[in-house]
Every structure is written in structure tokens, then in C-alpha cells.
Amino acid sequence: MKIPKSVLVAACLSGAAAAQSSSTLVSSTDLPRGTTVWVNTGTEVYILPALGLSVSVPIGSVDVRGSVGTMFMPFATGGIGQSTLPVFASVDALFNFPQGGVNVYAGPGIGTVGGQELLLNATAGVRGEFRQSQLGWFSEAKLRGYVMSEGSVILPALHLGVTYRF
């Protein structure tokens, strides 16, 4: 099942627009950065739902984000069979591009699923803050490549969540 890139971009932007409607815009030069906790729920094709917890630390214009999470896979890794609930861990390098009252970000990442499969991903998203507080929101689209001994597969994903900046 292929999903056009335009659908992923539209879904990402519509989530951001919905969250932005309840936030107060600040100048892009006033967007604070700091150690941030990210909590999200999301979806991938054939994988529903995904839950994640991340922490990012700014290093220059890049946020290095470490993530752990779990996802429900309605099939076994080797094919149709028993469902699984694997845990994944990954690290992303997110480059920041302030745009008005939001921060657009994108970058590559690498990780593992259950310590057995290699996970490669590309992330693009937008995040902002609620009323100039430490609490914020984010919406992001991902392309995740799962490299397994049986082969590899690339799946699109959409994550929505909240952030808390220290």
C-alpha cells in the first residue's frame, strides 16, 4: 500500500494547523530552545498505534533526540502470524528552521527494533508552544525503513504529541 507524499505532508500540516489555532504566536527569534521531553502517539501503515517518549537536547542549531517507544504490530516479523508489541529505540538529529511562530524541523535517525532489526528514519515536522509557556505541541511525518534478515520495508508514519521544555 503506497501513500502519496502529498497526503503525508497534508496530514502533518493539518495537525499542526489545528494545534496552532490554540497557541499564541511569538516571533521566530523569540522561540526558546532547551532540553525538551516529547510524548507522542502515532500510526504507521499496518502498525497501530505507536506510543513514544523522547528527550531532545539542543546542540547548536540541531536538536539531538533520543526516543523509546512501542508499537502494536498485528503480524509476526517473519510474516502473517501472532501479533507482537516490540520496543524500539532511536536517535534523531533534527535541524531547526524557525518560521514565524513555529519551528519547522527535519533530519535523519537511526535505531533498533527489539535489538534485532535496524531502524532508519527520516523525520519532518513542525512544533510550537501553547500561549508562550513551556508546554507545546508537535506534528511530524516519518519514513521508517526496517532492515530485517528477511528483507526490508519502508513505512510512512504520522506522530502527534505534546512537548515540555525545561
GROMACS .gro file of C-alpha atoms in nm:
model
  166
    1MET     CA    1   0.000   0.000   0.000
    2LYS     CA    2   0.156   0.325  -0.111
    3ILE     CA    3   0.059   0.661   0.030
    4PRO     CA    4   0.145   0.969  -0.178
    5LYS     CA    5   0.388   1.211  -0.016
    6SER     CA    6   0.133   1.489  -0.056
    7VAL     CA    7  -0.109   1.303   0.175
    8LEU     CA    8   0.161   1.276   0.444
    9VAL     CA    9   0.251   1.643   0.413
   10ALA     CA   10  -0.116   1.746   0.425
   11ALA     CA   11  -0.177   1.531   0.733
   12CYS     CA   12   0.128   1.675   0.907
   13LEU     CA   13   0.032   2.034   0.829
   14SER     CA   14  -0.334   1.988   0.921
   15GLY     CA   15  -0.234   1.856   1.264
   16ALA     CA   16  -0.002   2.149   1.308
   17ALA     CA   17  -0.269   2.396   1.199
   18ALA     CA   18  -0.518   2.252   1.447
   19ALA     CA   19  -0.269   2.276   1.731
   20GLN     CA   20  -0.155   2.622   1.624
   21SER     CA   21  -0.508   2.759   1.637
   22SER     CA   22  -0.497   2.727   2.017
   23SER     CA   23  -0.149   2.869   2.055
   24THR     CA   24  -0.019   3.224   2.068
   25LEU     CA   25   0.232   3.314   1.800
   26VAL     CA   26   0.570   3.450   1.900
   27SER     CA   27   0.845   3.588   1.682
   28SER     CA   28   1.076   3.320   1.540
   29THR     CA   29   1.370   3.497   1.703
   30ASP     CA   30   1.196   3.453   2.041
   31LEU     CA   31   1.138   3.077   2.008
   32PRO     CA   32   1.313   2.930   2.309
   33ARG     CA   33   1.506   2.605   2.289
   34GLY     CA   34   1.622   2.380   2.565
   35THR     CA   35   1.609   2.025   2.690
   36THR     CA   36   1.266   1.903   2.586
   37VAL     CA   37   1.054   1.598   2.669
   38TRP     CA   38   0.836   1.475   2.381
   39VAL     CA   39   0.536   1.240   2.429
   40ASN     CA   40   0.354   1.114   2.122
   41THR     CA   41   0.107   0.876   1.975
   42GLY     CA   42   0.118   0.785   1.613
   43THR     CA   43   0.043   0.547   1.338
   44GLU     CA   44   0.223   0.366   1.062
   45VAL     CA   45   0.079   0.162   0.779
   46TYR     CA   46  -0.016  -0.177   0.930
   47ILE     CA   47   0.119  -0.070   1.269
   48LEU     CA   48  -0.135   0.079   1.509
   49PRO     CA   49  -0.089   0.255   1.747
   50ALA     CA   50   0.259   0.368   1.835
   51LEU     CA   51   0.344   0.536   2.165
   52GLY     CA   52   0.670   0.714   2.226
   53LEU     CA   53   0.870   0.911   2.480
   54SER     CA   54   1.170   1.121   2.374
   55VAL     CA   55   1.416   1.369   2.518
   56SER     CA   56   1.599   1.622   2.300
   57VAL     CA   57   1.899   1.839   2.378
   58PRO     CA   58   1.998   2.137   2.160
   59ILE     CA   59   2.349   2.130   2.018
   60GLY     CA   60   2.394   2.439   1.800
   61SER     CA   61   2.105   2.455   1.553
   62VAL     CA   62   2.048   2.077   1.585
   63ASP     CA   63   1.832   1.901   1.843
   64VAL     CA   64   1.961   1.553   1.923
   65ARG     CA   65   1.655   1.349   2.022
   66GLY     CA   66   1.668   1.006   2.184
   67SER     CA   67   1.344   0.808   2.169
   68VAL     CA   68   1.197   0.488   2.308
   69GLY     CA   69   0.855   0.354   2.235
   70THR     CA   70   0.637   0.064   2.148
   71MET     CA   71   0.404  -0.017   1.863
   72PHE     CA   72   0.139  -0.279   1.804
   73MET     CA   73   0.224  -0.496   1.504
   74PRO     CA   74  -0.070  -0.715   1.400
   75PHE     CA   75   0.167  -0.962   1.235
   76ALA     CA   76   0.482  -1.151   1.328
   77THR     CA   77   0.813  -1.021   1.195
   78GLY     CA   78   0.850  -1.319   0.963
   79GLY     CA   79   0.504  -1.288   0.809
   80ILE     CA   80   0.139  -1.339   0.899
   81GLY     CA   81   0.106  -1.488   1.243
   82GLN     CA   82   0.091  -1.383   1.602
   83SER     CA   83   0.082  -1.012   1.677
   84THR     CA   84   0.376  -0.851   1.858
   85LEU     CA   85   0.443  -0.547   2.073
   86PRO     CA   86   0.809  -0.460   2.002
   87VAL     CA   87   1.004  -0.185   2.174
   88PHE     CA   88   1.214   0.048   1.962
   89ALA     CA   89   1.493   0.289   2.047
   90SER     CA   90   1.632   0.555   1.815
   91VAL     CA   91   1.837   0.874   1.794
   92ASP     CA   92   1.746   1.160   1.557
   93ALA     CA   93   1.941   1.469   1.450
   94LEU     CA   94   1.673   1.735   1.396
   95PHE     CA   95   1.773   2.053   1.211
   96ASN     CA   96   1.563   2.359   1.308
   97PHE     CA   97   1.414   2.619   1.074
   98PRO     CA   98   1.209   2.882   1.269
   99GLN     CA   99   0.914   3.006   1.060
  100GLY     CA  100   0.702   3.277   1.220
  101GLY     CA  101   0.565   3.144   1.549
  102VAL     CA  102   0.655   2.780   1.486
  103ASN     CA  103   0.968   2.575   1.443
  104VAL     CA  104   0.992   2.352   1.136
  105TYR     CA  105   1.241   2.068   1.179
  106ALA     CA  106   1.375   1.777   0.977
  107GLY     CA  107   1.651   1.521   0.998
  108PRO     CA  108   1.774   1.164   0.981
  109GLY     CA  109   1.775   0.900   1.253
  110ILE     CA  110   1.893   0.550   1.334
  111GLY     CA  111   1.777   0.293   1.585
  112THR     CA  112   1.673  -0.062   1.654
  113VAL     CA  113   1.352  -0.257   1.699
  114GLY     CA  114   1.380  -0.509   1.978
  115GLY     CA  115   1.758  -0.509   1.942
  116GLN     CA  116   1.723  -0.726   1.632
  117GLU     CA  117   1.618  -0.511   1.336
  118LEU     CA  118   1.790  -0.194   1.219
  119LEU     CA  119   1.565   0.111   1.202
  120LEU     CA  120   1.648   0.403   0.968
  121ASN     CA  121   1.420   0.704   0.952
  122ALA     CA  122   1.373   1.050   0.808
  123THR     CA  123   1.160   1.294   1.006
  124ALA     CA  124   0.996   1.625   0.911
  125GLY     CA  125   0.768   1.816   1.144
  126VAL     CA  126   0.650   2.137   1.299
  127ARG     CA  127   0.623   2.235   1.664
  128GLY     CA  128   0.507   2.530   1.867
  129GLU     CA  129   0.410   2.640   2.213
  130PHE     CA  130   0.081   2.696   2.391
  131ARG     CA  131   0.050   3.061   2.496
  132GLN     CA  132   0.426   3.117   2.533
  133SER     CA  133   0.452   2.851   2.803
  134GLN     CA  134   0.689   2.559   2.845
  135LEU     CA  135   0.416   2.327   2.720
  136GLY     CA  136   0.399   2.279   2.346
  137TRP     CA  137   0.274   2.060   2.062
  138PHE     CA  138   0.420   1.888   1.758
  139SER     CA  139   0.312   1.710   1.443
  140GLU     CA  140   0.558   1.512   1.234
  141ALA     CA  141   0.574   1.276   0.941
  142LYS     CA  142   0.831   0.999   0.918
  143LEU     CA  143   0.956   0.749   0.667
  144ARG     CA  144   1.091   0.449   0.855
  145GLY     CA  145   1.299   0.178   0.700
  146TYR     CA  146   1.303  -0.154   0.880
  147VAL     CA  147   1.606  -0.363   0.782
  148MET     CA  148   1.542  -0.727   0.878
  149SER     CA  149   1.712  -1.055   0.796
  150GLU     CA  150   1.411  -1.145   0.576
  151GLY     CA  151   1.439  -0.820   0.380
  152SER     CA  152   1.349  -0.460   0.438
  153VAL     CA  153   1.038  -0.245   0.424
  154ILE     CA  154   0.978   0.132   0.427
  155LEU     CA  155   0.665   0.256   0.604
  156PRO     CA  156   0.527   0.611   0.635
  157ALA     CA  157   0.426   0.732   0.981
  158LEU     CA  158   0.247   1.026   1.140
  159HIS     CA  159   0.310   1.131   1.501
  160LEU     CA  160   0.118   1.388   1.706
  161GLY     CA  161   0.211   1.486   2.057
  162VAL     CA  162   0.298   1.733   2.327
  163THR     CA  163   0.630   1.868   2.447
  164TYR     CA  164   0.758   2.014   2.771
  165ARG     CA  165   1.067   2.236   2.762
  166PHE     CA  166   1.289   2.281   3.068
   0.00000   0.00000   0.00000
